[in-house]
Structure formats: structure tokens, C-alpha cells
Amino acid sequence: MALNEIESALNDVRQRIAKALQSRAQSDNHCEPRLVAVSKLKSKEYVIKAYECGQKHFGENYIQEMEEKSRDAEVLEKCPEIKWHFIGSIQRNKINRLLNTHNLYMIETISSNAIAEEINKKLEKTGLTLKVMVQVNTSGEENKSGIEPKDVTSLVSFILNNCPNLDFVGLMTIGAFDHDYNEGPNPDFQCLVDCRDEVVTNLKLEKKLELSMGMSNDFEHAIQMGSTNVRVGSTIFGARPVKS
Ligand SMILES: *Cc1c(COP(=O)(O)O)cnc(C)c1O
């Protein structure tokens, strides 16, 4: 996709989000779905262009790439209110770089007590708090990261009780890529909804939790099922190069 096509692609996605929102349950409407533009493997020019079209939230999968883009002089100058979401897997030896990201808004992929604890410890030193989501492996595929659905309550409870510098806001899933929507609702999204309901009940939470689900091929379905955070990459920025 050429840079000058991003504006219309972005507007198209926004319209599709608004339309999908009309057909979802009232009870899910405590939070407008947030569009996270996934810019992984795309150069900073794409980020700047989308930002100039009003996009504020961006998602990245690779710690080093996000840290570098976020600290790029031109990005700093032209995108002062950018909000970075980390949506990739977290290696413990890269947590310093992760937290060195400028304008880091949310980490969506916490999937163990150890990682939560480590990030919390580093944040305590700086006095900052950070929004986090717990990533759930709803499809049970071995190559997908995330915690198993049965362990979600325990991890969330750990974060709430032991990680004061983490602001737990909700759950995230990627899910299987091959769901056929002719067969009905996506079981991964249903699983995340069920996990959310279970955590809220088990831990007697009063705060409404967010759900991060839905990508280019299924964000409208995800919104209909209650997603509050969709992560859309290729529909906005075009096909990605293969990671080297
Ligand atoms: C790459 C990626 C996306 C965006 O995928 P598209 O299909 O290009 O929209 C969303 N979420 C995660 C976790 C990703 O890795």
C-alpha cells in the first residue's frame, strides 16, 4: 500500500467499526472500540502518515522495533500524543527495552506471574504505572502465546494483589486464523468473553474489563461480540514484508 492510500484505508476501517458497533449488545457499550493501528514491520513514514490522519493508538509486536520507532526523532516531533501498545511476546531479557519505549500506553500480552512481577518491579523504581492486559491462549494452539483459560483468574488475582504498578484493564486474544463465519460466532472470541465473565465473578470485580480481540479479517465480528480494542494492521498499511 502506498503512503497516500493510508488515509482512505483508515477512514474505511473507522466506518466499518462504527457500523459494527451499531449491531452489538448495549451491555458491551461501556467502551467505544479503540482502533489500534498495527505498524509492525512498517517504516516510521507509515506511522507518521496515519498519525497525521488522526490515528493515536499504534501496536507493535517486536520490542526492539517499537522502542526504536518510539524514540525516532521525527516520530517524537510529529507524533507527540502517540500511544504505543505492545502486542507481541515478551522476552524477559528485553523488558528494559520494552519499558524504554517512549509513550508506551499499554502492554496487552502479560501471560505469566514472573513477567508481571518483573515489569512491576522495574516500574516501582520509576514510580510509574502502566496499563496491562492478560493474553489468553483461547485456541489451545501450542504456537500461540498466552495463558490457558483455566489459569486466567489466578494470574489476574496475582496482578491485582502483587503488582501495584500494573493497572489491569482486560483480556486479549489472537485466536485461530481459520474460523469460518458461516459456522457461527468465533469460538475464540466467545472463549475470551467467557474468561472475562469468569474473572469478574471469581474476583468480584466492579470495574468493567476490556476485551482486545479482532484483527483485519475479523474485527467487525469481534466488535459485535464485545471487543473494546481491535488491532488492525494490513487493512490499514497493506501487506507486510516477511520478518528477516
Ligand atoms: C500482526 C498482528 C495484528 C494485525 O494483524 P492484521 O491481520 O494485519 O490486521 C494484530 N494483533 C497481533 C497480536 C498481531 O501480531
PDB file of C-alpha atoms and ligand atoms in Angstrom:
ATOM      1  CA  MET A   1       0.000   0.000   0.000  1.00  0.00           C
ATOM      2  CA  ALA A   2       1.309   3.435  -0.894  1.00  0.00           C
ATOM      3  CA  LEU A   3       1.503   6.139   1.755  1.00  0.00           C
ATOM      4  CA  ASN A   4      -1.189   8.203   0.072  1.00  0.00           C
ATOM      5  CA  GLU A   5      -3.657   5.315   0.356  1.00  0.00           C
ATOM      6  CA  ILE A   6      -3.467   5.137   4.141  1.00  0.00           C
ATOM      7  CA  GLU A   7      -5.961   7.910   4.758  1.00  0.00           C
ATOM      8  CA  SER A   8      -8.774   6.269   2.822  1.00  0.00           C
ATOM      9  CA  ALA A   9      -7.937   2.816   4.222  1.00  0.00           C
ATOM     10  CA  LEU A  10      -8.066   4.244   7.732  1.00  0.00           C
ATOM     11  CA  ASN A  11     -11.363   6.018   7.103  1.00  0.00           C
ATOM     12  CA  ASP A  12     -12.814   2.844   5.677  1.00  0.00           C
ATOM     13  CA  VAL A  13     -11.836   0.879   8.794  1.00  0.00           C
ATOM     14  CA  ARG A  14     -13.316   3.587  11.021  1.00  0.00           C
ATOM     15  CA  GLN A  15     -16.610   3.415   9.152  1.00  0.00           C
ATOM     16  CA  ARG A  16     -16.698  -0.355   9.405  1.00  0.00           C
ATOM     17  CA  ILE A  17     -16.061  -0.097  13.164  1.00  0.00           C
ATOM     18  CA  ALA A  18     -18.908   2.386  13.588  1.00  0.00           C
ATOM     19  CA  LYS A  19     -21.240   0.140  11.637  1.00  0.00           C
ATOM     20  CA  ALA A  20     -20.300  -2.986  13.602  1.00  0.00           C
ATOM     21  CA  LEU A  21     -20.827  -1.062  16.833  1.00  0.00           C
ATOM     22  CA  GLN A  22     -24.470  -0.477  15.932  1.00  0.00           C
ATOM     23  CA  SER A  23     -25.162  -4.183  15.968  1.00  0.00           C
ATOM     24  CA  ARG A  24     -23.737  -5.104  19.327  1.00  0.00           C
ATOM     25  CA  ALA A  25     -25.363  -5.537  22.706  1.00  0.00           C
ATOM     26  CA  GLN A  26     -25.965  -2.429  24.798  1.00  0.00           C
ATOM     27  CA  SER A  27     -24.224  -4.064  27.756  1.00  0.00           C
ATOM     28  CA  ASP A  28     -20.943  -4.015  25.859  1.00  0.00           C
ATOM     29  CA  ASN A  29     -21.106  -0.333  25.126  1.00  0.00           C
ATOM     30  CA  HIS A  30     -19.292   0.928  28.197  1.00  0.00           C
ATOM     31  CA  CYS A  31     -16.263   1.374  25.996  1.00  0.00           C
ATOM     32  CA  GLU A  32     -16.114   2.526  22.382  1.00  0.00           C
ATOM     33  CA  PRO A  33     -13.953   0.130  20.446  1.00  0.00           C
ATOM     34  CA  ARG A  34     -10.496   1.583  20.195  1.00  0.00           C
ATOM     35  CA  LEU A  35      -8.655   1.158  16.936  1.00  0.00           C
ATOM     36  CA  VAL A  36      -5.035   0.137  17.359  1.00  0.00           C
ATOM     37  CA  ALA A  37      -3.167   0.509  14.069  1.00  0.00           C
ATOM     38  CA  VAL A  38      -0.624  -2.297  13.927  1.00  0.00           C
ATOM     39  CA  SER A  39       2.502  -0.898  12.304  1.00  0.00           C
ATOM     40  CA  LYS A  40       4.894  -3.802  12.822  1.00  0.00           C
ATOM     41  CA  LEU A  41       7.452  -4.186  10.049  1.00  0.00           C
ATOM     42  CA  LYS A  42       6.296  -0.908   8.510  1.00  0.00           C
ATOM     43  CA  SER A  43       8.573   2.101   8.396  1.00  0.00           C
ATOM     44  CA  LYS A  44       8.055   5.197  10.519  1.00  0.00           C
ATOM     45  CA  GLU A  45       6.655   7.064   7.498  1.00  0.00           C
ATOM     46  CA  TYR A  46       3.543   4.882   7.767  1.00  0.00           C
ATOM     47  CA  VAL A  47       3.169   5.691  11.442  1.00  0.00           C
ATOM     48  CA  ILE A  48       3.571   9.413  10.858  1.00  0.00           C
ATOM     49  CA  LYS A  49       1.133   9.390   7.959  1.00  0.00           C
ATOM     50  CA  ALA A  50      -1.559   7.564   9.945  1.00  0.00           C
ATOM     51  CA  TYR A  51      -0.964   9.867  12.914  1.00  0.00           C
ATOM     52  CA  GLU A  52      -1.489  12.861  10.661  1.00  0.00           C
ATOM     53  CA  CYS A  53      -4.838  11.311   9.702  1.00  0.00           C
ATOM     54  CA  GLY A  54      -5.873  11.373  13.354  1.00  0.00           C
ATOM     55  CA  GLN A  55      -4.733   7.930  14.473  1.00  0.00           C
ATOM     56  CA  LYS A  56      -3.325   7.916  18.029  1.00  0.00           C
ATOM     57  CA  HIS A  57      -3.019   4.276  19.090  1.00  0.00           C
ATOM     58  CA  PHE A  58      -0.393   2.093  17.433  1.00  0.00           C
ATOM     59  CA  GLY A  59       0.541  -1.535  18.056  1.00  0.00           C
ATOM     60  CA  GLU A  60       3.881  -3.273  17.666  1.00  0.00           C
ATOM     61  CA  ASN A  61       4.954  -6.897  18.003  1.00  0.00           C
ATOM     62  CA  TYR A  62       8.691  -6.655  18.391  1.00  0.00           C
ATOM     63  CA  ILE A  63      10.191  -4.908  21.401  1.00  0.00           C
ATOM     64  CA  GLN A  64      13.257  -3.548  19.681  1.00  0.00           C
ATOM     65  CA  GLU A  65      11.290  -2.256  16.701  1.00  0.00           C
ATOM     66  CA  MET A  66       8.782  -0.496  18.939  1.00  0.00           C
ATOM     67  CA  GLU A  67      11.451   1.022  21.158  1.00  0.00           C
ATOM     68  CA  GLU A  68      13.356   2.348  18.161  1.00  0.00           C
ATOM     69  CA  LYS A  69      10.306   3.742  16.356  1.00  0.00           C
ATOM     70  CA  SER A  70       9.023   5.372  19.523  1.00  0.00           C
ATOM     71  CA  ARG A  71      12.334   7.163  20.075  1.00  0.00           C
ATOM     72  CA  ASP A  72      12.889   8.225  16.499  1.00  0.00           C
ATOM     73  CA  ALA A  73      13.412  11.989  16.367  1.00  0.00           C
ATOM     74  CA  GLU A  74      10.866  12.542  13.616  1.00  0.00           C
ATOM     75  CA  VAL A  75       8.226  10.403  15.336  1.00  0.00           C
ATOM     76  CA  LEU A  76       8.842  12.271  18.590  1.00  0.00           C
ATOM     77  CA  GLU A  77       8.425  15.579  16.838  1.00  0.00           C
ATOM     78  CA  LYS A  78       5.452  14.777  14.612  1.00  0.00           C
ATOM     79  CA  CYS A  79       3.505  12.382  16.847  1.00  0.00           C
ATOM     80  CA  PRO A  80       3.628  13.951  20.311  1.00  0.00           C
ATOM     81  CA  GLU A  81       0.452  12.255  21.550  1.00  0.00           C
ATOM     82  CA  ILE A  82       1.067   8.812  20.127  1.00  0.00           C
ATOM     83  CA  LYS A  83       0.115   5.853  22.314  1.00  0.00           C
ATOM     84  CA  TRP A  84       2.041   2.622  21.821  1.00  0.00           C
ATOM     85  CA  HIS A  85       0.534  -0.775  22.563  1.00  0.00           C
ATOM     86  CA  PHE A  86       2.816  -3.752  22.859  1.00  0.00           C
ATOM     87  CA  ILE A  87       1.090  -6.821  21.386  1.00  0.00           C
ATOM     88  CA  GLY A  88       3.939  -9.312  20.913  1.00  0.00           C
ATOM     89  CA  SER A  89       5.557 -11.881  23.125  1.00  0.00           C
ATOM     90  CA  ILE A  90       7.716 -10.581  25.952  1.00  0.00           C
ATOM     91  CA  GLN A  91      11.194 -11.995  26.475  1.00  0.00           C
ATOM     92  CA  ARG A  92      12.395 -11.319  29.993  1.00  0.00           C
ATOM     93  CA  ASN A  93      15.774 -10.065  28.853  1.00  0.00           C
ATOM     94  CA  LYS A  94      14.082  -7.337  26.810  1.00  0.00           C
ATOM     95  CA  ILE A  95      11.867  -5.831  29.480  1.00  0.00           C
ATOM     96  CA  ASN A  96      14.188  -2.868  29.945  1.00  0.00           C
ATOM     97  CA  ARG A  97      13.890  -2.019  26.276  1.00  0.00           C
ATOM     98  CA  LEU A  98      10.158  -2.552  26.386  1.00  0.00           C
ATOM     99  CA  LEU A  99       9.837  -0.042  29.214  1.00  0.00           C
ATOM    100  CA  ASN A 100      12.226   2.301  27.473  1.00  0.00           C
ATOM    101  CA  THR A 101       9.583   2.847  24.789  1.00  0.00           C
ATOM    102  CA  HIS A 102       8.573   6.476  24.663  1.00  0.00           C
ATOM    103  CA  ASN A 103       4.810   6.972  25.180  1.00  0.00           C
ATOM    104  CA  LEU A 104       4.202   3.312  25.982  1.00  0.00           C
ATOM    105  CA  TYR A 105       0.469   3.173  26.723  1.00  0.00           C
ATOM    106  CA  MET A 106      -0.344  -0.466  27.283  1.00  0.00           C
ATOM    107  CA  ILE A 107       1.179  -3.937  27.323  1.00  0.00           C
ATOM    108  CA  GLU A 108      -1.501  -6.325  26.053  1.00  0.00           C
ATOM    109  CA  THR A 109       0.431  -9.556  26.377  1.00  0.00           C
ATOM    110  CA  ILE A 110       1.128 -10.391  30.019  1.00  0.00           C
ATOM    111  CA  SER A 111       0.988 -14.164  30.292  1.00  0.00           C
ATOM    112  CA  SER A 112       2.798 -15.215  33.472  1.00  0.00           C
ATOM    113  CA  ASN A 113       3.270 -14.198  37.095  1.00  0.00           C
ATOM    114  CA  ALA A 114       7.017 -13.930  36.536  1.00  0.00           C
ATOM    115  CA  ILE A 115       6.706 -11.428  33.691  1.00  0.00           C
ATOM    116  CA  ALA A 116       4.105  -9.395  35.576  1.00  0.00           C
ATOM    117  CA  GLU A 117       6.292  -9.324  38.662  1.00  0.00           C
ATOM    118  CA  GLU A 118       9.397  -8.337  36.723  1.00  0.00           C
ATOM    119  CA  ILE A 119       7.677  -5.480  34.904  1.00  0.00           C
ATOM    120  CA  ASN A 120       6.096  -4.297  38.128  1.00  0.00           C
ATOM    121  CA  LYS A 121       9.466  -4.306  39.875  1.00  0.00           C
ATOM    122  CA  LYS A 122      11.011  -2.118  37.191  1.00  0.00           C
ATOM    123  CA  LEU A 123       8.065   0.259  37.239  1.00  0.00           C
ATOM    124  CA  GLU A 124       8.237   0.584  41.021  1.00  0.00           C
ATOM    125  CA  LYS A 125      11.687   2.122  40.668  1.00  0.00           C
ATOM    126  CA  THR A 126      10.324   4.833  38.420  1.00  0.00           C
ATOM    127  CA  GLY A 127       7.010   5.297  40.232  1.00  0.00           C
ATOM    128  CA  LEU A 128       5.071   4.903  37.004  1.00  0.00           C
ATOM    129  CA  THR A 129       2.040   2.721  36.443  1.00  0.00           C
ATOM    130  CA  LEU A 130       1.192   1.059  33.178  1.00  0.00           C
ATOM    131  CA  LYS A 131      -1.998  -0.381  31.750  1.00  0.00           C
ATOM    132  CA  VAL A 132      -1.777  -4.106  31.083  1.00  0.00           C
ATOM    133  CA  MET A 133      -3.914  -6.855  29.632  1.00  0.00           C
ATOM    134  CA  VAL A 134      -3.571 -10.573  30.158  1.00  0.00           C
ATOM    135  CA  GLN A 135      -3.160 -12.561  26.955  1.00  0.00           C
ATOM    136  CA  VAL A 136      -5.230 -15.737  26.799  1.00  0.00           C
ATOM    137  CA  ASN A 137      -4.473 -18.662  24.510  1.00  0.00           C
ATOM    138  CA  THR A 138      -8.095 -19.295  23.600  1.00  0.00           C
ATOM    139  CA  SER A 139      -7.394 -21.646  20.709  1.00  0.00           C
ATOM    140  CA  GLY A 140      -5.128 -24.039  22.618  1.00  0.00           C
ATOM    141  CA  GLU A 141      -2.587 -23.959  19.796  1.00  0.00           C
ATOM    142  CA  GLU A 142       0.922 -24.611  21.053  1.00  0.00           C
ATOM    143  CA  ASN A 143       2.488 -21.947  18.886  1.00  0.00           C
ATOM    144  CA  LYS A 144       0.259 -19.199  20.278  1.00  0.00           C
ATOM    145  CA  SER A 145       1.361 -17.456  23.404  1.00  0.00           C
ATOM    146  CA  GLY A 146      -0.906 -16.598  26.271  1.00  0.00           C
ATOM    147  CA  ILE A 147      -2.139 -18.236  29.423  1.00  0.00           C
ATOM    148  CA  GLU A 148      -4.676 -21.069  29.367  1.00  0.00           C
ATOM    149  CA  PRO A 149      -8.270 -20.023  30.020  1.00  0.00           C
ATOM    150  CA  LYS A 150      -8.406 -22.004  33.273  1.00  0.00           C
ATOM    151  CA  ASP A 151      -5.463 -20.028  34.694  1.00  0.00           C
ATOM    152  CA  VAL A 152      -6.714 -16.538  33.912  1.00  0.00           C
ATOM    153  CA  THR A 153      -8.286 -15.869  37.316  1.00  0.00           C
ATOM    154  CA  SER A 154      -5.123 -16.861  39.111  1.00  0.00           C
ATOM    155  CA  LEU A 155      -2.896 -14.566  37.016  1.00  0.00           C
ATOM    156  CA  VAL A 156      -5.294 -11.635  37.263  1.00  0.00           C
ATOM    157  CA  SER A 157      -5.520 -12.142  41.002  1.00  0.00           C
ATOM    158  CA  PHE A 158      -1.717 -12.175  41.215  1.00  0.00           C
ATOM    159  CA  ILE A 159      -1.503  -8.887  39.331  1.00  0.00           C
ATOM    160  CA  LEU A 160      -4.185  -7.203  41.420  1.00  0.00           C
ATOM    161  CA  ASN A 161      -2.621  -8.314  44.693  1.00  0.00           C
ATOM    162  CA  ASN A 162       1.083  -8.118  43.971  1.00  0.00           C
ATOM    163  CA  CYS A 163       1.663  -5.617  41.205  1.00  0.00           C
ATOM    164  CA  PRO A 164       0.544  -2.159  42.321  1.00  0.00           C
ATOM    165  CA  ASN A 165       2.273  -0.501  39.387  1.00  0.00           C
ATOM    166  CA  LEU A 166       0.298  -2.519  36.856  1.00  0.00           C
ATOM    167  CA  ASP A 167      -3.167  -1.247  36.047  1.00  0.00           C
ATOM    168  CA  PHE A 168      -5.025  -4.363  34.930  1.00  0.00           C
ATOM    169  CA  VAL A 169      -7.625  -3.391  32.322  1.00  0.00           C
ATOM    170  CA  GLY A 170      -8.687  -6.537  30.493  1.00  0.00           C
ATOM    171  CA  LEU A 171      -8.009  -9.613  28.394  1.00  0.00           C
ATOM    172  CA  MET A 172      -6.527 -10.112  24.947  1.00  0.00           C
ATOM    173  CA  THR A 173      -6.539 -12.970  22.440  1.00  0.00           C
ATOM    174  CA  ILE A 174      -5.294 -13.637  18.940  1.00  0.00           C
ATOM    175  CA  GLY A 175      -7.249 -16.809  18.221  1.00  0.00           C
ATOM    176  CA  ALA A 176      -7.195 -19.244  15.338  1.00  0.00           C
ATOM    177  CA  PHE A 177      -6.943 -17.678  11.904  1.00  0.00           C
ATOM    178  CA  ASP A 178      -9.133 -20.070  10.020  1.00  0.00           C
ATOM    179  CA  HIS A 179     -12.551 -19.700  11.589  1.00  0.00           C
ATOM    180  CA  ASP A 180     -15.373 -19.999   9.065  1.00  0.00           C
ATOM    181  CA  TYR A 181     -18.021 -17.425   9.987  1.00  0.00           C
ATOM    182  CA  ASN A 182     -20.669 -19.454   8.190  1.00  0.00           C
ATOM    183  CA  GLU A 183     -20.364 -21.813  11.138  1.00  0.00           C
ATOM    184  CA  GLY A 184     -21.406 -19.168  13.659  1.00  0.00           C
ATOM    185  CA  PRO A 185     -19.605 -16.976  16.178  1.00  0.00           C
ATOM    186  CA  ASN A 186     -15.854 -17.329  16.553  1.00  0.00           C
ATOM    187  CA  PRO A 187     -15.184 -19.725  19.469  1.00  0.00           C
ATOM    188  CA  ASP A 188     -12.008 -17.842  20.394  1.00  0.00           C
ATOM    189  CA  PHE A 189     -13.914 -14.615  20.906  1.00  0.00           C
ATOM    190  CA  GLN A 190     -16.611 -16.461  22.833  1.00  0.00           C
ATOM    191  CA  CYS A 191     -13.912 -18.030  24.992  1.00  0.00           C
ATOM    192  CA  LEU A 192     -12.447 -14.597  25.810  1.00  0.00           C
ATOM    193  CA  VAL A 193     -15.901 -13.266  26.703  1.00  0.00           C
ATOM    194  CA  ASP A 194     -16.410 -16.278  28.996  1.00  0.00           C
ATOM    195  CA  CYS A 195     -12.985 -15.779  30.612  1.00  0.00           C
ATOM    196  CA  ARG A 196     -13.864 -12.151  31.257  1.00  0.00           C
ATOM    197  CA  ASP A 197     -17.168 -13.063  32.878  1.00  0.00           C
ATOM    198  CA  GLU A 198     -15.485 -15.713  34.986  1.00  0.00           C
ATOM    199  CA  VAL A 199     -12.746 -13.384  36.248  1.00  0.00           C
ATOM    200  CA  VAL A 200     -15.262 -10.696  37.094  1.00  0.00           C
ATOM    201  CA  THR A 201     -17.364 -13.197  39.048  1.00  0.00           C
ATOM    202  CA  ASN A 202     -14.483 -15.037  40.732  1.00  0.00           C
ATOM    203  CA  LEU A 203     -12.716 -11.894  41.873  1.00  0.00           C
ATOM    204  CA  LYS A 204     -15.861  -9.825  42.391  1.00  0.00           C
ATOM    205  CA  LEU A 205     -14.508  -7.056  40.203  1.00  0.00           C
ATOM    206  CA  GLU A 206     -16.502  -3.893  39.916  1.00  0.00           C
ATOM    207  CA  LYS A 207     -14.599  -2.396  37.065  1.00  0.00           C
ATOM    208  CA  LYS A 208     -15.704  -3.266  33.521  1.00  0.00           C
ATOM    209  CA  LEU A 209     -12.956  -5.139  31.768  1.00  0.00           C
ATOM    210  CA  GLU A 210     -11.795  -4.558  28.244  1.00  0.00           C
ATOM    211  CA  LEU A 211     -11.512  -7.200  25.545  1.00  0.00           C
ATOM    212  CA  SER A 212      -8.766  -6.902  22.941  1.00  0.00           C
ATOM    213  CA  MET A 213      -9.828  -9.101  20.048  1.00  0.00           C
ATOM    214  CA  GLY A 214     -10.262  -8.735  16.312  1.00  0.00           C
ATOM    215  CA  MET A 215      -7.741  -8.157  13.520  1.00  0.00           C
ATOM    216  CA  SER A 216      -8.002  -7.249   9.842  1.00  0.00           C
ATOM    217  CA  ASN A 217     -10.058 -10.250   8.839  1.00  0.00           C
ATOM    218  CA  ASP A 218     -12.469 -10.346  11.756  1.00  0.00           C
ATOM    219  CA  PHE A 219     -12.613  -7.047  13.644  1.00  0.00           C
ATOM    220  CA  GLU A 220     -16.265  -6.433  12.861  1.00  0.00           C
ATOM    221  CA  HIS A 221     -17.288  -9.799  14.292  1.00  0.00           C
ATOM    222  CA  ALA A 222     -15.114  -9.140  17.312  1.00  0.00           C
ATOM    223  CA  ILE A 223     -16.840  -5.809  17.918  1.00  0.00           C
ATOM    224  CA  GLN A 224     -20.241  -7.431  17.642  1.00  0.00           C
ATOM    225  CA  MET A 225     -19.113  -9.843  20.352  1.00  0.00           C
ATOM    226  CA  GLY A 226     -17.968  -7.063  22.673  1.00  0.00           C
ATOM    227  CA  SER A 227     -14.422  -6.195  21.663  1.00  0.00           C
ATOM    228  CA  THR A 228     -13.253  -2.850  23.021  1.00  0.00           C
ATOM    229  CA  ASN A 229      -9.856  -2.870  21.321  1.00  0.00           C
ATOM    230  CA  VAL A 230      -9.285  -4.054  17.753  1.00  0.00           C
ATOM    231  CA  ARG A 231      -5.787  -4.457  16.348  1.00  0.00           C
ATOM    232  CA  VAL A 232      -5.768  -3.819  12.626  1.00  0.00           C
ATOM    233  CA  GLY A 233      -2.605  -3.914  10.542  1.00  0.00           C
ATOM    234  CA  SER A 234      -2.667  -4.957   6.914  1.00  0.00           C
ATOM    235  CA  THR A 235      -6.062  -3.425   6.128  1.00  0.00           C
ATOM    236  CA  ILE A 236      -4.618  -0.014   7.005  1.00  0.00           C
ATOM    237  CA  PHE A 237      -0.980  -0.349   5.995  1.00  0.00           C
ATOM    238  CA  GLY A 238      -1.039  -3.054   3.334  1.00  0.00           C
ATOM    239  CA  ALA A 239       0.676  -6.443   3.310  1.00  0.00           C
ATOM    240  CA  ARG A 240       3.754  -6.718   5.495  1.00  0.00           C
ATOM    241  CA  PRO A 241       7.218  -7.758   4.424  1.00  0.00           C
ATOM    242  CA  VAL A 242       8.396 -11.074   5.862  1.00  0.00           C
ATOM    243  CA  LYS A 243      10.349 -10.587   9.091  1.00  0.00           C
ATOM    244  CA  SER A 244      14.028 -11.215   8.480  1.00  0.00           C
TER     245      SER A 244
HETATM  246  C1  LIG B   1       0.059  -8.607  13.303  1.00  0.00           C
HETATM  247  C2  LIG B   1      -0.922  -8.598  14.399  1.00  0.00           C
HETATM  248  C3  LIG B   1      -2.152  -7.935  14.263  1.00  0.00           C
HETATM  249  C4  LIG B   1      -2.613  -7.275  12.978  1.00  0.00           C
HETATM  250  O1  LIG B   1      -2.840  -8.235  12.004  1.00  0.00           O
HETATM  251  P1  LIG B   1      -3.590  -7.871  10.625  1.00  0.00           P
HETATM  252  O2  LIG B   1      -4.164  -9.159  10.196  1.00  0.00           O
HETATM  253  O3  LIG B   1      -2.551  -7.366   9.715  1.00  0.00           O
HETATM  254  O4  LIG B   1      -4.629  -6.867  10.911  1.00  0.00           O
HETATM  255  C5  LIG B   1      -2.983  -7.906  15.362  1.00  0.00           C
HETATM  256  N1  LIG B   1      -2.653  -8.488  16.534  1.00  0.00           N
HETATM  257  C6  LIG B   1      -1.488  -9.143  16.695  1.00  0.00           C
HETATM  258  C7  LIG B   1      -1.175  -9.750  18.015  1.00  0.00           C
HETATM  259  C8  LIG B   1      -0.601  -9.223  15.633  1.00  0.00           C
HETATM  260  O5  LIG B   1       0.548  -9.892  15.814  1.00  0.00           O
END
